[in-house]
mmCIF file of C-alpha atoms and ligand atoms in Angstrom:
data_model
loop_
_atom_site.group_PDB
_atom_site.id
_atom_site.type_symbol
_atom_site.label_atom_id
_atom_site.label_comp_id
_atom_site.label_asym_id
_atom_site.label_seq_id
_atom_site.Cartn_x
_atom_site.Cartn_y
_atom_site.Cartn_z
ATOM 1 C CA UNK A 27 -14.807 12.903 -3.902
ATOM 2 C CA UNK A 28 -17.102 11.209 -1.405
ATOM 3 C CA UNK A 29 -16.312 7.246 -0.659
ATOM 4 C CA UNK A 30 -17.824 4.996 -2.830
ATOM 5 C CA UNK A 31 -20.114 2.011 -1.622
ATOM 6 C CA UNK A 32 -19.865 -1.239 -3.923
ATOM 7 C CA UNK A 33 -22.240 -4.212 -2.440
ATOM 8 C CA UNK A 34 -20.979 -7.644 -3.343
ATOM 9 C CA UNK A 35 -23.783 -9.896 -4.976
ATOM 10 C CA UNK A 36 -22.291 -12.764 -3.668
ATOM 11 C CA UNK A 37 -24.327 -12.788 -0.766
ATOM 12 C CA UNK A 38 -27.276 -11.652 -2.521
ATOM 13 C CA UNK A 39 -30.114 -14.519 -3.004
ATOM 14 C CA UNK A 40 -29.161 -16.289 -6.399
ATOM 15 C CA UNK A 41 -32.874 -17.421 -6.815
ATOM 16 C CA UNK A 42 -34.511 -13.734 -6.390
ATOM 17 C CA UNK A 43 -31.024 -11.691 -8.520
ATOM 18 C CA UNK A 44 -33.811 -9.874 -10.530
ATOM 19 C CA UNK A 45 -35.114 -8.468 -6.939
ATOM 20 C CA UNK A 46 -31.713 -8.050 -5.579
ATOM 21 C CA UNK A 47 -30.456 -5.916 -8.466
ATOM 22 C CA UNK A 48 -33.467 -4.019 -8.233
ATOM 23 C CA UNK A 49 -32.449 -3.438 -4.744
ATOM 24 C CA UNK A 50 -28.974 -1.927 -5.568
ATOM 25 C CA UNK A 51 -30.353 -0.175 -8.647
ATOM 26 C CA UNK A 52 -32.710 2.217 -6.433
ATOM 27 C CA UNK A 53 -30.122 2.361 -3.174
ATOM 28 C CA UNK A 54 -27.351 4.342 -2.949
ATOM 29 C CA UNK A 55 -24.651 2.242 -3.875
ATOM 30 C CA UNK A 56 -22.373 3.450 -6.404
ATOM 31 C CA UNK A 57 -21.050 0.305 -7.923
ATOM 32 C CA UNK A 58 -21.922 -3.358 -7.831
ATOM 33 C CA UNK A 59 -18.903 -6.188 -7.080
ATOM 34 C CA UNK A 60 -19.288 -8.898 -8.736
ATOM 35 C CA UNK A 61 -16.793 -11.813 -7.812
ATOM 36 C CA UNK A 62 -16.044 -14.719 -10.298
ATOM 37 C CA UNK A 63 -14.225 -17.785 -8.883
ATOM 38 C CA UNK A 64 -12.399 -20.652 -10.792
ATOM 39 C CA UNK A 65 -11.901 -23.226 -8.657
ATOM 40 C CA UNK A 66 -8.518 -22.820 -9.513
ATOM 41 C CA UNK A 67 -6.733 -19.441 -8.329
ATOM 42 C CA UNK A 68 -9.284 -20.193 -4.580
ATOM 43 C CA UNK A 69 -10.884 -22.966 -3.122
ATOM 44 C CA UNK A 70 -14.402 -22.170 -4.699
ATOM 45 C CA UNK A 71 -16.637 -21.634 -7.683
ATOM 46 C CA UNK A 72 -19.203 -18.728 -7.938
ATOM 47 C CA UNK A 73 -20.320 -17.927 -11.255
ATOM 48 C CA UNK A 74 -19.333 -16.941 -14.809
ATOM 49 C CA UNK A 75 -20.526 -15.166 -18.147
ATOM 50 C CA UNK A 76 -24.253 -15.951 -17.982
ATOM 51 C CA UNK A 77 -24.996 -14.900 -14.816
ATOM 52 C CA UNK A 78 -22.727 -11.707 -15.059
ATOM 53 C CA UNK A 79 -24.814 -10.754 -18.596
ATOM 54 C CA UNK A 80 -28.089 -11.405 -16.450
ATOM 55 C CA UNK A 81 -27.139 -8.846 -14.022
ATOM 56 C CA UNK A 82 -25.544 -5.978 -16.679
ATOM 57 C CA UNK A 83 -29.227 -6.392 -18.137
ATOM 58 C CA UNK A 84 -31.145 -5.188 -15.407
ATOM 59 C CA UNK A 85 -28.191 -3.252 -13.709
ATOM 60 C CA UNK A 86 -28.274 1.299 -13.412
ATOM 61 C CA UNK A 87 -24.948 0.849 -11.484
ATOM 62 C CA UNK A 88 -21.017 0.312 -12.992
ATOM 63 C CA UNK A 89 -20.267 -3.516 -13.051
ATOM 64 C CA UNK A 90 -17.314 -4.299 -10.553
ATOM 65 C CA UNK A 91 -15.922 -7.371 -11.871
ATOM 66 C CA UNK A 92 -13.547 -9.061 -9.465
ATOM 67 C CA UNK A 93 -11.847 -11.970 -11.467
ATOM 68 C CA UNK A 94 -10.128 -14.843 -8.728
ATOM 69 C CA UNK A 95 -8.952 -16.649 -11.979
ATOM 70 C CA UNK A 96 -5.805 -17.987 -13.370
ATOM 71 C CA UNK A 97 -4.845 -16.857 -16.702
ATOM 72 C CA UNK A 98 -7.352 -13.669 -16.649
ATOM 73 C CA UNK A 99 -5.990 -12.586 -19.845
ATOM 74 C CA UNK A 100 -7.430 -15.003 -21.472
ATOM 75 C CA UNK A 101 -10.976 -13.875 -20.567
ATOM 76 C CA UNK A 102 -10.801 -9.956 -19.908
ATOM 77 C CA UNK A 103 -12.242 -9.318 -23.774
ATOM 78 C CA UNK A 104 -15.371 -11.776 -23.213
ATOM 79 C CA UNK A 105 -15.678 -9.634 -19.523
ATOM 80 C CA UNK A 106 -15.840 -6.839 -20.921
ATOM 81 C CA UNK A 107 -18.484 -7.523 -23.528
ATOM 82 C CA UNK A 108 -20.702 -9.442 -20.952
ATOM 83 C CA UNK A 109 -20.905 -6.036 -19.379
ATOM 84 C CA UNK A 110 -17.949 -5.396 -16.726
ATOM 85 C CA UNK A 111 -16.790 -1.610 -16.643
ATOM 86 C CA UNK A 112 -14.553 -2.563 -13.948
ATOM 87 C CA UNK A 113 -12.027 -5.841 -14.409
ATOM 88 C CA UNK A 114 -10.129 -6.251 -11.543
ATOM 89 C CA UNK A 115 -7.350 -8.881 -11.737
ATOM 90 C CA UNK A 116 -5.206 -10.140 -9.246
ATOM 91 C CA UNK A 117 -1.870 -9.481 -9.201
ATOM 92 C CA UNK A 118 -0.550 -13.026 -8.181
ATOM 93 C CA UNK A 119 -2.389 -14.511 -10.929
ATOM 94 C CA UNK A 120 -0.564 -12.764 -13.431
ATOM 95 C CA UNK A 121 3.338 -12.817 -14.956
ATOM 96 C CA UNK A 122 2.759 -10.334 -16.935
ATOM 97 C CA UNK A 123 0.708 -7.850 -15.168
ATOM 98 C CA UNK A 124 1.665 -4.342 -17.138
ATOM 99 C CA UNK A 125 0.566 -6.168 -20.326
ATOM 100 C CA UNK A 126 -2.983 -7.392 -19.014
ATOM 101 C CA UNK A 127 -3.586 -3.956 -17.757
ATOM 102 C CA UNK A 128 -3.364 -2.504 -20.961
ATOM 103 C CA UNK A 129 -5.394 -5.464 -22.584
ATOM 104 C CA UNK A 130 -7.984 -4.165 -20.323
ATOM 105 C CA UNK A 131 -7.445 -0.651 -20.704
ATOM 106 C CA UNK A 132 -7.833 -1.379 -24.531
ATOM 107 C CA UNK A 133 -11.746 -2.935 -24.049
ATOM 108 C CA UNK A 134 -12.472 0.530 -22.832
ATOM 109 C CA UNK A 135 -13.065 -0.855 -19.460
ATOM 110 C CA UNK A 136 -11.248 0.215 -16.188
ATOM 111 C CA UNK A 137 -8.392 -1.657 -14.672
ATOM 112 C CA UNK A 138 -8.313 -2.950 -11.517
ATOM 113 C CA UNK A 139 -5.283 -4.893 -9.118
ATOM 114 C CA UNK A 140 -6.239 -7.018 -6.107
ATOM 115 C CA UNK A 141 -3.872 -7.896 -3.836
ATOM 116 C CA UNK A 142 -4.100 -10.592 -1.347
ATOM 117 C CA UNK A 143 -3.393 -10.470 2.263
ATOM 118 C CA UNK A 144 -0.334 -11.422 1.934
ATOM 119 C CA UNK A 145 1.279 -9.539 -1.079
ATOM 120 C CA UNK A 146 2.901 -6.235 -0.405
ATOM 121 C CA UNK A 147 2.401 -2.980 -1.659
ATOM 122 C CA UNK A 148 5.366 -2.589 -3.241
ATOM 123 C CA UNK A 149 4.860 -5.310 -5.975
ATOM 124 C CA UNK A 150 3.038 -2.331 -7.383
ATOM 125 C CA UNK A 151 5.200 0.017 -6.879
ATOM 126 C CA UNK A 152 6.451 0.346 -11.113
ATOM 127 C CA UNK A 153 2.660 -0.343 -12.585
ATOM 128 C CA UNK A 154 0.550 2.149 -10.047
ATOM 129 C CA UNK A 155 0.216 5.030 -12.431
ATOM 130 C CA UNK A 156 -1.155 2.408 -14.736
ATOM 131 C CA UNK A 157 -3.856 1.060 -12.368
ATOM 132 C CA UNK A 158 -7.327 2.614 -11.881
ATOM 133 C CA UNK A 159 -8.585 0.620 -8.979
ATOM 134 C CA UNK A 160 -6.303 -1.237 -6.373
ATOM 135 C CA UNK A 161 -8.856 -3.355 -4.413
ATOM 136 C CA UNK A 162 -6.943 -4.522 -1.066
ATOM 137 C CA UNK A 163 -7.825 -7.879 0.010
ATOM 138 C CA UNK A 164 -8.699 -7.801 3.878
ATOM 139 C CA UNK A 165 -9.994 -11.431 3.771
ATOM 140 C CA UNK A 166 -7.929 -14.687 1.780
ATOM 141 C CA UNK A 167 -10.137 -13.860 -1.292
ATOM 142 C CA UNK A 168 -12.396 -17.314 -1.727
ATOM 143 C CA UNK A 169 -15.379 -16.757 0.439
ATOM 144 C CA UNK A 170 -17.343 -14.110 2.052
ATOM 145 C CA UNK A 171 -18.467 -13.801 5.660
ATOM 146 C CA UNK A 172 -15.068 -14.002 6.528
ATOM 147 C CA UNK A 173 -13.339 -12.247 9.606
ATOM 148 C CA UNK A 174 -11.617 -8.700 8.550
ATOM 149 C CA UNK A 175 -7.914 -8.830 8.542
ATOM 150 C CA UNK A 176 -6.158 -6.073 11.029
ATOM 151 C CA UNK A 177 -3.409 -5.511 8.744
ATOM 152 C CA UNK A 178 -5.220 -4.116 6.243
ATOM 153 C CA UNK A 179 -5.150 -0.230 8.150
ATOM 154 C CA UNK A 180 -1.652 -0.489 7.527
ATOM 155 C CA UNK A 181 -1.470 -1.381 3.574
ATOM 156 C CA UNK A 182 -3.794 1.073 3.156
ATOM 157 C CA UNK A 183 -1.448 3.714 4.242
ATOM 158 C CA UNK A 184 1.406 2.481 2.235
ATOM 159 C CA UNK A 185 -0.736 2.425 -0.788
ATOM 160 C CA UNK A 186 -2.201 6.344 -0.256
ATOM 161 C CA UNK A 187 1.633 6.988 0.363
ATOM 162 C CA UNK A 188 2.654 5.656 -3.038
ATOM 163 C CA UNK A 189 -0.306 7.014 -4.478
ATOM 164 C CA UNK A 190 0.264 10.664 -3.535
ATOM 165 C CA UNK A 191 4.279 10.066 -4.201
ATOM 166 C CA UNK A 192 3.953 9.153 -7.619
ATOM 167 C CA UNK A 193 0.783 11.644 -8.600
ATOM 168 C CA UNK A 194 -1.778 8.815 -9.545
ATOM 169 C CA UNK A 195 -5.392 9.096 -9.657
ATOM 170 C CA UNK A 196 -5.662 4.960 -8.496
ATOM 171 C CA UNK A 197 -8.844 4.426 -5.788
ATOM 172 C CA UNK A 198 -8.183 2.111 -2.829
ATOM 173 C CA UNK A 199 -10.767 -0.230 -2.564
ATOM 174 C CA UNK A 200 -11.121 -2.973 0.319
ATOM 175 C CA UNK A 201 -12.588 -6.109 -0.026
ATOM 176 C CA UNK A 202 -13.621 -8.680 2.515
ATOM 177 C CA UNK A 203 -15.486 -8.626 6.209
ATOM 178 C CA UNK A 204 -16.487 -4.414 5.585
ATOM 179 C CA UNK A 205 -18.791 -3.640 8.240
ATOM 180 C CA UNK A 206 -19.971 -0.167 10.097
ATOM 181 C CA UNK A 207 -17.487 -0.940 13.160
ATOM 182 C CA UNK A 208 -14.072 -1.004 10.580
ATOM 183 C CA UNK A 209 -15.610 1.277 7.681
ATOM 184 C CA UNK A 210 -14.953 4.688 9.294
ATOM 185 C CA UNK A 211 -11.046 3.612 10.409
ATOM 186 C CA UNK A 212 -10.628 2.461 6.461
ATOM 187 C CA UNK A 213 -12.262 5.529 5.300
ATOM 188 C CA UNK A 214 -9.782 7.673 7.874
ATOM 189 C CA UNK A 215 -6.538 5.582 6.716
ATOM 190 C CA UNK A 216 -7.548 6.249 3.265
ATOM 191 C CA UNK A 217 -9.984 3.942 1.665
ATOM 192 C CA UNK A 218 -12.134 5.320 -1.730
ATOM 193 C CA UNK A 219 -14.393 2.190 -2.320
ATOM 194 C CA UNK A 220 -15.594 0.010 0.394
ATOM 195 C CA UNK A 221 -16.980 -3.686 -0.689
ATOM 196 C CA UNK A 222 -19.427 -5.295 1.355
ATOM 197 C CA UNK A 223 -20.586 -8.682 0.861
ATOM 198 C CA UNK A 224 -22.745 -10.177 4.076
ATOM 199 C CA UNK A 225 -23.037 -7.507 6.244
ATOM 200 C CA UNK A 226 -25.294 -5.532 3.491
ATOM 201 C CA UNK A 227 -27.193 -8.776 2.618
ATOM 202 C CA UNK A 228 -27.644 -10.663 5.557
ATOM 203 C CA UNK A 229 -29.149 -6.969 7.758
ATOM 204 C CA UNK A 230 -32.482 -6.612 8.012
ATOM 205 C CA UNK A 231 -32.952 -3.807 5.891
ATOM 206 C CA UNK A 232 -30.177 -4.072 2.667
ATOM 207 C CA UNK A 233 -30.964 -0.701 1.476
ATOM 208 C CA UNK A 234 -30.944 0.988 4.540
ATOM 209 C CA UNK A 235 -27.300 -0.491 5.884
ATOM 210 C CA UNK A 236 -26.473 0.802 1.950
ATOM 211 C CA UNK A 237 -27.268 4.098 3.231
ATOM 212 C CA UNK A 238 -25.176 4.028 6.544
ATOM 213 C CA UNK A 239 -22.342 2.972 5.042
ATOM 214 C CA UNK A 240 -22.560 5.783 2.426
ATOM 215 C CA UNK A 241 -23.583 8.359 4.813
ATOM 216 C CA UNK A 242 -20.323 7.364 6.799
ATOM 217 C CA UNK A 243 -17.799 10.820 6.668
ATOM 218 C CA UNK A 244 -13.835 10.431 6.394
HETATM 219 C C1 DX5 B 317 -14.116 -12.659 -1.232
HETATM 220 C C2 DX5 B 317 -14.786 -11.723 -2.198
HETATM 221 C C3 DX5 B 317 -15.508 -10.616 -1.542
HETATM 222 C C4 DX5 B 317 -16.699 -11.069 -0.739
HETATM 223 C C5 DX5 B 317 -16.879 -10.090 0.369
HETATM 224 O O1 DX5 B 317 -13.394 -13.593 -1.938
HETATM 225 O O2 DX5 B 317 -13.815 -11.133 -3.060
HETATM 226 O O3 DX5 B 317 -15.911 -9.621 -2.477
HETATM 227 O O4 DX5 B 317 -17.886 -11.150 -1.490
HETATM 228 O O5 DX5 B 317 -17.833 -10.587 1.230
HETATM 229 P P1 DX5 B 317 -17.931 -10.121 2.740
HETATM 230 O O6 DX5 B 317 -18.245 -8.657 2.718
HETATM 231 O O7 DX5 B 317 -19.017 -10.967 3.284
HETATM 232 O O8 DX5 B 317 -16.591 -10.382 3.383
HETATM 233 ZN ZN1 ZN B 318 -14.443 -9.332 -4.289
#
């Protein structure tokens, strides 16, 4: 399988979504990341339901929802039906992480784990066969246009080495400061999914920087 590209619309332009989904719709990204904030789990707010059901209306592309929420379980049903295929939780934010997975898995959507800078692989070590996306945090999740974290090369590995030990199917996915200098190492140390947030929406030419990620080879 070839990598997978999945723009974040949190840089896109809030007042022109309509054009900006358009955008992604005719490019060649595969999926579109959408991140929802609480104020709670990080320091910010981005956007909930209503905004997420205005994009799944004029979106072609599978919905990447990226939840930075406490208590996710109490939400992943109302996700799902506001059009996520993808609900990504993070792994800090909840005790009982098996048990959410298969909440999700029940909606029919995918699951997804996000784990911050900080946490280590091996917190996922009993629930990976379970998991359909791991999305590696290579930023403190919270804001984007933030610096890449150097580490990350290194989690990846561990991750592809559980993966392959146990026999899953899970993608690696990394999330936060993607650009075209670091995207070829992630893709060699094993990424499947690349996000990218401000370095697709603040180019010159979205569509275009789409394509040269995408066209990248591993
Ligand atoms: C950070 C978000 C990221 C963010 C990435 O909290 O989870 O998805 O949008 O943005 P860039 O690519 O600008 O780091
Ligand atoms: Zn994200």
């Amino acid at each position: 399988m070839s990598h997978l590209i999945a723009p974040s619309v949190l840089a896109a332009n809030f007042g022109h979504m309509d054009h900006d989904v358009q955008m992604l719709n005719q490019s060649t990204a595969d999926w579109i990341h959408i991140d929802v904030m609480d104020g709670r789990f990080v320091p910010n707010i981005s956007f909930g339901f209503p905004v997420l059901q205005a994009i799944k209306a004029k979106a072609t592309k599978t919905l990447d929802v990226h939840l930075m929420i406490e208590s996710p379980e109490l939400y992943i049903e109302q996700f799902q039906k506001a059009g996520a295929d993808i609900i990504t939780v993070h792994e800090e934010a909840c005790t009982h992480l098996h048990r959410t997975l298969q909440q999700i898995k029940d909606t029919g959507a995918k699951a997804g784990v996000a784990l911050n800078p900080h946490t280590p692989i091996q917190v996922l070590s009993e629930v990976i066969e379970d998991i359909d996306v791991v999305c590696l945090m290579s930023v403190n999740p919270g804001f984007g246009g933030q610096k890449f974290i150097q580490h990350t090369y290194r989690k990846i590995e561990q991750l592809k080495a559980l993966i392959v030990e146990r026999n899953a199917s899970t993608l690696i996915e990394i999330d936060g400061g993607v650009n075209l200098d670091n995207a070829p190492l992630l893709l060699r140390a094993g990424a499947d999914v690349l996000v990218a947030g401000s370095f697709v929406f603040n180019s010159n030419n979205p569509t275009n920087t789409i394509l040269e990620l995408k066209n990248l080879t591993r």
